[in-house]
Short mmCIF file of C-alpha atoms in Angstrom, two decimals:
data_model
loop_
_atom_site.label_atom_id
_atom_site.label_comp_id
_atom_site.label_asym_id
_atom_site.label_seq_id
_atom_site.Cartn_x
_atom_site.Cartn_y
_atom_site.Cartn_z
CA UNK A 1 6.50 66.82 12.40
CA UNK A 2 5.37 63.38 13.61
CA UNK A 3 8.15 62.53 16.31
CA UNK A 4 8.16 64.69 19.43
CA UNK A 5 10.74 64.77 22.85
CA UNK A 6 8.87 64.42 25.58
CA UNK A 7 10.51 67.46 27.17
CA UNK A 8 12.65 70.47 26.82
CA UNK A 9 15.71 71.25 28.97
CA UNK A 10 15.63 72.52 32.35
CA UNK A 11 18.01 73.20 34.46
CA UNK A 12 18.11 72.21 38.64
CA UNK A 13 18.53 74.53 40.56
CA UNK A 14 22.18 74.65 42.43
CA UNK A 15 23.35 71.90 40.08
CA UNK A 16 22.86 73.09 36.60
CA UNK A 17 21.97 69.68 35.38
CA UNK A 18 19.93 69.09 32.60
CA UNK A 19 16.75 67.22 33.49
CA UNK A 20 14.99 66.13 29.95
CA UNK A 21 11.92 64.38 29.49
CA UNK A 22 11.67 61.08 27.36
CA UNK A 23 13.36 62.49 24.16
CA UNK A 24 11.57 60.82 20.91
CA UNK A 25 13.36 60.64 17.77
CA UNK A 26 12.92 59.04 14.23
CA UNK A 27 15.18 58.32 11.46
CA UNK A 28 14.38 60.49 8.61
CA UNK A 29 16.11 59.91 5.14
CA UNK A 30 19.33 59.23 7.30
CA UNK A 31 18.85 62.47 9.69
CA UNK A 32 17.62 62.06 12.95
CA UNK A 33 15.21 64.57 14.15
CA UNK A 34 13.85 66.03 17.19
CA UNK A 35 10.95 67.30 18.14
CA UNK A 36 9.95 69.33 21.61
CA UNK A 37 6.56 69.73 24.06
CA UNK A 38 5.84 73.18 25.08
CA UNK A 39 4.73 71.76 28.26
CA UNK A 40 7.91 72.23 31.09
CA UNK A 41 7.29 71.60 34.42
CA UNK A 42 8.74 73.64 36.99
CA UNK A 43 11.84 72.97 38.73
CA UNK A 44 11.51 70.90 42.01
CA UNK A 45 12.12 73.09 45.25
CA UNK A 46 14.52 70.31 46.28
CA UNK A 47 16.30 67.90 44.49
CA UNK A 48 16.11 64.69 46.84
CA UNK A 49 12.81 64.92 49.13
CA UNK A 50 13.01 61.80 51.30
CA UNK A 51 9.74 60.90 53.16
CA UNK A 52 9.33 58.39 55.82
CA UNK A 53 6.90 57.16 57.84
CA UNK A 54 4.76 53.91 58.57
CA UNK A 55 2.52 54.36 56.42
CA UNK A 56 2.50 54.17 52.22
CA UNK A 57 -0.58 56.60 51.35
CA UNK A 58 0.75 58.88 54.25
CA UNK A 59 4.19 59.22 53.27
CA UNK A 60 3.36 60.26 49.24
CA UNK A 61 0.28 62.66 50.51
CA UNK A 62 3.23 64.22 52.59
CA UNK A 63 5.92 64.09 49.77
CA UNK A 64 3.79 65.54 47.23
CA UNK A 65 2.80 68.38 49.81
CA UNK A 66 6.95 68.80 50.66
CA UNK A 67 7.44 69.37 46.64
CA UNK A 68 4.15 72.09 46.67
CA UNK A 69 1.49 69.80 45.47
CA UNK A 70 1.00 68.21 41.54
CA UNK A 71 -0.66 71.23 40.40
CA UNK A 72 2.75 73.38 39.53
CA UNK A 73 3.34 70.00 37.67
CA UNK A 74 0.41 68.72 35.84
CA UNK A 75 -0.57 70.95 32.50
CA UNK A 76 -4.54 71.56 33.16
CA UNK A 77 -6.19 69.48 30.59
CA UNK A 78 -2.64 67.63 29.66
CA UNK A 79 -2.57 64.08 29.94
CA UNK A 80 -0.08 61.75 32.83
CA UNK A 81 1.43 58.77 32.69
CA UNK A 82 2.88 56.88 35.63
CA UNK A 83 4.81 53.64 35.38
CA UNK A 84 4.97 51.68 38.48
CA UNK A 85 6.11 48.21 38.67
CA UNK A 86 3.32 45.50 38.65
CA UNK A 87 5.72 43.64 36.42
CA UNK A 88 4.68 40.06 38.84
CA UNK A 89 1.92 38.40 40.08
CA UNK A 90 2.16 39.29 43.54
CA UNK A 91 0.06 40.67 46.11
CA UNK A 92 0.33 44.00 47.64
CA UNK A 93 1.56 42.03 50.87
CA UNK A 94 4.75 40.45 48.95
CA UNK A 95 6.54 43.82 48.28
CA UNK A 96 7.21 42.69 44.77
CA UNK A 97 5.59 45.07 43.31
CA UNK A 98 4.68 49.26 43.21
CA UNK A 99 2.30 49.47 46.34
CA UNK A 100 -0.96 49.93 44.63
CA UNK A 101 -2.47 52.22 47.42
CA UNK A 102 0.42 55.13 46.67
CA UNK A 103 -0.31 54.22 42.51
CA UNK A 104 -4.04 54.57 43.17
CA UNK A 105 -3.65 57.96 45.53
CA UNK A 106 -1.33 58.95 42.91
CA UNK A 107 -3.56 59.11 40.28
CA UNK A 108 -6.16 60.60 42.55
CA UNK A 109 -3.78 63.98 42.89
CA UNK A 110 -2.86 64.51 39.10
CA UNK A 111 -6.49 64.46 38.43
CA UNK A 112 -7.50 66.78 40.96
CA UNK A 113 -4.37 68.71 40.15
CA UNK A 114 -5.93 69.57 36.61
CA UNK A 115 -5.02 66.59 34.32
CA UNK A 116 -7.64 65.47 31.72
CA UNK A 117 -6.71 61.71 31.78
CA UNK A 118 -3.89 59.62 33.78
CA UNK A 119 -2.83 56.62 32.34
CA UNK A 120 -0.61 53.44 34.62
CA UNK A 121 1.20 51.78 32.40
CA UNK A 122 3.99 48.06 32.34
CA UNK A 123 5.12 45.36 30.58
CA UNK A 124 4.66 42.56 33.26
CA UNK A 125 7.05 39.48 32.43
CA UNK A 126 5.64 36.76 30.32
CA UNK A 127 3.15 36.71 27.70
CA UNK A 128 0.74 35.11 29.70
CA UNK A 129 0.95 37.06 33.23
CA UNK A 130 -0.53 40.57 32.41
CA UNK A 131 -4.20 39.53 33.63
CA UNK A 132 -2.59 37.62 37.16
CA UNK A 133 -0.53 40.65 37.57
CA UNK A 134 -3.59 42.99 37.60
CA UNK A 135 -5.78 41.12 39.66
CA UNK A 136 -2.90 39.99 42.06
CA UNK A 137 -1.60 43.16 42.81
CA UNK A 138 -5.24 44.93 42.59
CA UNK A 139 -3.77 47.91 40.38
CA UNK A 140 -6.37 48.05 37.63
CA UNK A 141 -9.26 48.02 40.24
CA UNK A 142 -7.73 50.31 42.57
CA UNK A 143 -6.70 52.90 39.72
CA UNK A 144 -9.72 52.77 38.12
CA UNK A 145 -11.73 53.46 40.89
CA UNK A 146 -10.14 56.78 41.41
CA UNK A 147 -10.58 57.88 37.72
CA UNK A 148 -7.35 56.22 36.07
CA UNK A 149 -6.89 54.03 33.26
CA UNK A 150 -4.39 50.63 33.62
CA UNK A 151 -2.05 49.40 30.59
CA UNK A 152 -0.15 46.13 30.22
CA UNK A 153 1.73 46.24 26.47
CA UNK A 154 2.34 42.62 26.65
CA UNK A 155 1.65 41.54 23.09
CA UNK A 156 0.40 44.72 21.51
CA UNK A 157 3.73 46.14 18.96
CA UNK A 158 0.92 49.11 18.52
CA UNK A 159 1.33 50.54 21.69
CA UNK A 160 5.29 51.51 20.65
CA UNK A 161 6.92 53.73 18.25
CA UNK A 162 10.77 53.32 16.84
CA UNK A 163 12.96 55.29 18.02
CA UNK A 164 16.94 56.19 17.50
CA UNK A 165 19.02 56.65 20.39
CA UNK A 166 22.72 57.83 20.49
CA UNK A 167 23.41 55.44 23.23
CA UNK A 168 26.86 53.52 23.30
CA UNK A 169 24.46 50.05 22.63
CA UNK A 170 21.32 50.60 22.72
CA UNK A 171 20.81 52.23 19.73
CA UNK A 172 17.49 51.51 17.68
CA UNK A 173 14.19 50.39 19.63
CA UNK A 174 10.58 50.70 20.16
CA UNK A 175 9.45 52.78 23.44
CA UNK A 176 6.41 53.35 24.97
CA UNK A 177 3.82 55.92 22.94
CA UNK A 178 2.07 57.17 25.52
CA UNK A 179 5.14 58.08 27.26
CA UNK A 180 6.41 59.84 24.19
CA UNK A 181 3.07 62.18 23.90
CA UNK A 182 2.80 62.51 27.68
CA UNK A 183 2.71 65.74 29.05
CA UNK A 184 3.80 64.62 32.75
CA UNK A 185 5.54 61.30 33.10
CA UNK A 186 6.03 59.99 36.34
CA UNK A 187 8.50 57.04 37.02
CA UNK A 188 7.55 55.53 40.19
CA UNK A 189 9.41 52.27 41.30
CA UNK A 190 9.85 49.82 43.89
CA UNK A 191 13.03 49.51 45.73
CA UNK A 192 13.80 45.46 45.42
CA UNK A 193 16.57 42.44 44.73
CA UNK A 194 17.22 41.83 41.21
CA UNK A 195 19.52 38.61 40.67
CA UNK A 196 20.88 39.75 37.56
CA UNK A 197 21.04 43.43 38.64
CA UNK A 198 21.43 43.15 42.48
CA UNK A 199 19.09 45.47 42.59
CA UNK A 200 15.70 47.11 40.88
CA UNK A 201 15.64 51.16 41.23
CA UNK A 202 14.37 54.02 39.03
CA UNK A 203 16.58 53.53 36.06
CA UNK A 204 16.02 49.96 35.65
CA UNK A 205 11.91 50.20 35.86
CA UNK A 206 12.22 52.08 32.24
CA UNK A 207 13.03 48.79 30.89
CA UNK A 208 8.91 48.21 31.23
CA UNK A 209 8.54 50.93 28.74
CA UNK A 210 10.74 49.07 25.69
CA UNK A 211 8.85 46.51 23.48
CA UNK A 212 11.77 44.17 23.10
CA UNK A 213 13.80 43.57 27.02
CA UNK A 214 15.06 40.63 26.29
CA UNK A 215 17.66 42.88 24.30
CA UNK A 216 19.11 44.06 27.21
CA UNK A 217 19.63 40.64 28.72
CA UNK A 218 21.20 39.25 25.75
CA UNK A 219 23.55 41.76 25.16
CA UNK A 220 25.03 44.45 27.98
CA UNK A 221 22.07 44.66 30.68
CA UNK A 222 23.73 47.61 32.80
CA UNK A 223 24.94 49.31 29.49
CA UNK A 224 21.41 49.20 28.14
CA UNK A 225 20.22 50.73 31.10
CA UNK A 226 21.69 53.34 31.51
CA UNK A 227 21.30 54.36 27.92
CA UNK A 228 17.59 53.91 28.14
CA UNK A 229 17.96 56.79 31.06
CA UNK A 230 19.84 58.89 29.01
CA UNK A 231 17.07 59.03 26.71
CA UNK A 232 14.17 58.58 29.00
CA UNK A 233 14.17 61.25 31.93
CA UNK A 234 11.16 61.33 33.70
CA UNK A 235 9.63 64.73 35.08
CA UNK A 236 9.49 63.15 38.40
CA UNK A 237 10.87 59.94 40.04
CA UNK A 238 9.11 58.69 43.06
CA UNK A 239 10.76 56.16 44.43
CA UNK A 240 8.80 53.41 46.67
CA UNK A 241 11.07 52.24 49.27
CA UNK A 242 8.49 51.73 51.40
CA UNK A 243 9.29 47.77 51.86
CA UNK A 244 10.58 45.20 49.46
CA UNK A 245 11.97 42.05 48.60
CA UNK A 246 15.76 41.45 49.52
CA UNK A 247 16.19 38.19 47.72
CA UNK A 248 14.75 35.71 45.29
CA UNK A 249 13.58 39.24 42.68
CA UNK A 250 12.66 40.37 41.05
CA UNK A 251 9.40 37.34 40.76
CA UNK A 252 9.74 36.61 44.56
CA UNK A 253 8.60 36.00 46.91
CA UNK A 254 11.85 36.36 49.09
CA UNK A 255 12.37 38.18 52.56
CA UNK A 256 11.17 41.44 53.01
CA UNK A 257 12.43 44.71 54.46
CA UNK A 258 10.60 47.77 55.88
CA UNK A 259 12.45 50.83 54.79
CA UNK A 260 9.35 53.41 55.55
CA UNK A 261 10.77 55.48 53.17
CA UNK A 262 9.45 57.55 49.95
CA UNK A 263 12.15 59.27 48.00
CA UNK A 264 11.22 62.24 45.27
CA UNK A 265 13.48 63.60 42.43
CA UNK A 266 14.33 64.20 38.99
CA UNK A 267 18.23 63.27 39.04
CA UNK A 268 17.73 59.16 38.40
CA UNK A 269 21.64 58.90 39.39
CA UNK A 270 21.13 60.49 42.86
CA UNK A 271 17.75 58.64 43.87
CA UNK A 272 18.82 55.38 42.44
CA UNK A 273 22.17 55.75 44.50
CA UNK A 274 20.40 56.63 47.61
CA UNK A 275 18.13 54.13 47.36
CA UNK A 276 21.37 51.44 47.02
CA UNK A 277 22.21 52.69 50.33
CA UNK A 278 19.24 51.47 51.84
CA UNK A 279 19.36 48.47 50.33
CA UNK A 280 22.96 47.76 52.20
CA UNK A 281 25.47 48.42 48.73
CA UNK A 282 27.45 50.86 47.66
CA UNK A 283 25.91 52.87 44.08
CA UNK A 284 29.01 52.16 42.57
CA UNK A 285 28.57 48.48 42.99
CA UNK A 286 25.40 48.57 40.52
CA UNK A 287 26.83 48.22 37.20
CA UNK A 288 23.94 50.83 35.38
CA UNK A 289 24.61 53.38 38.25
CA UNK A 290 28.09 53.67 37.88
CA UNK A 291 27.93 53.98 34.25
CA UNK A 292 24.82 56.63 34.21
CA UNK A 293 27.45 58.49 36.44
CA UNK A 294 30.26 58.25 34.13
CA UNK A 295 28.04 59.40 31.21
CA UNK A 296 26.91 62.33 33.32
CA UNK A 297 23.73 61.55 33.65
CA UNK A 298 23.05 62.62 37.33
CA UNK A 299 24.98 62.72 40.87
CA UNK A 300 25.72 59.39 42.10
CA UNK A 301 27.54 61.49 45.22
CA UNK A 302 23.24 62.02 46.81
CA UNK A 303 24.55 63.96 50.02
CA UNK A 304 25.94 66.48 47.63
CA UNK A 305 22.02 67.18 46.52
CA UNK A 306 20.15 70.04 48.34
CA UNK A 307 17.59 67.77 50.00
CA UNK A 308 14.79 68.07 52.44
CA UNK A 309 13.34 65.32 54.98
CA UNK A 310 10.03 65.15 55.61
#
């Protein structure tokens, strides 16, 4: 047994819905197999925590307390990974990109929570921006100086396995390894404008794990998507909506909105709808949240979550 999911079932509380982890299969003689952790994180005392405040460190130090810390979380000695979205050469200052501060704090509490190693890991766009996007957004100095390790996969085919998915197209690709043998994964993107989306949330960040994107833009982008969340579920989803671009993304720079916001979950559906709110549309007017509804993949209806404000 080679090929492992990245996480057995468990069920919300209040909802019964399924949250999974990243689910890793292989194609074996024409079967497709699975393969569980036997790490499971416990179920989240609330299914939306929204945080706000003025300011980003702040706001996650106070989320993370409102969910009762990392350590119920984090598997003492297991290994984290954490995909934010430094996916452009942008400063901290442009809102184009994770804010580096919460990444760096981030990886600051899963160590101290018990994890052996925390890894940041994305795919920035363009062969020849990974290096710019680290030193412009200040993520692999800031991460490392708190005890982290920083990834781009630009380039590398090693750093993916194949994988079979039962997704409506999206069917065979290579994902992210370290993903696949994590024993926390923690999807944590920025709330911004996306011209061919409308708009970058949770769901659409998982695209940073997948060796080949430029599938999804060639074929069914909000399809893709949403099939990629049906077999990538992050343990948690924190959700920067601190401030971000609201035009001219997902490169920038464009015009930037405060939100103050920090949103905390495992349904993708319900904090990627919320998080449409803020940004002015409707969920159902973002093509992969409507259909990661329709599959069943979450609750695109957020009010109907039980949810706390901090």
């Amino acid at each position: 047994m080679d090929r492992k999911n990245f996480l057995k079932t468990t069920v919300l509380a209040g909802l019964g819905l399924s949250v999974l982890g990243c689910m890793a299969q292989k194609q074996d003689q024409s079967a497709i197999k699975s393969f569980s952790s036997s790490w499971i994180p416990p179920v989240l005392p609330f299914e939306l925590t929204i945080v706000k405040g003025t300011e980003p460190v702040d706001l996650l130090e106070r989320g993370i307390k409102g969910i009762g810390g990392l350590t119920p979380y984090v598997k003492q000695g297991g290994n984290v990974v954490i995909k934010p979205n430094f996916s452009v050469p942008r400063t901290l200052e442009e809102a184009a990109t994770t804010n580096t501060a919460m990444v760096a704090a981030l990886v600051r509490m899963c160590l101290a929570a018990g994890a052996r190693e925390v890894k940041v890991v994305d795919q920035p766009l363009g062969s020849s921006t990974p290096g710019l996007c680290l030193e412009k957004t200040g993520i692999k100095k800031a991460v490392e100086a708190v005890g982290g390790q920083v990834f781009t996969y630009n380039g590398n085919q090693d750093f993916f396995r194949p994988v079979v998915n039962a997704g409506k197209v999206l069917t065979n690709f290579e994902f992210a390894k370290d993903v696949l043998d994590a024993d926390l994964f923690i999807n944590f993107p920025i709330l911004k404008h996306h011209r061919a989306a409308k708009v970058t949330l949770g769901m659409k960040n998982l695209m940073g794990l997948v060796w080949d994107r430029k599938f999804f833009h060639s074929s069914d982008l909000h399809q893709c998507i949403a099939d990629l969340a049906a077999f990538c579920k992050p343990h948690l989803t924190i959700m920067d909506a601190f401030r971000g671009i609201t035009d001219n993304g997902p490169v920038g720079p464009g015009p930037i909105k405060e939100y103050g916001q920090l949103i905390i979950g495992t349904d993708q559906v319900a904090i990627d709808s919320y998080a449409a709110t803020l940004f002015g549309i409707k969920p159902e007017e973002v093509g992969y949240i409507r259909i990661a509804s329709e599959m069943g993949l979450g609750q695109i209806k957020w009010e109907k979550l039980k949810m706390k404000t901090v």
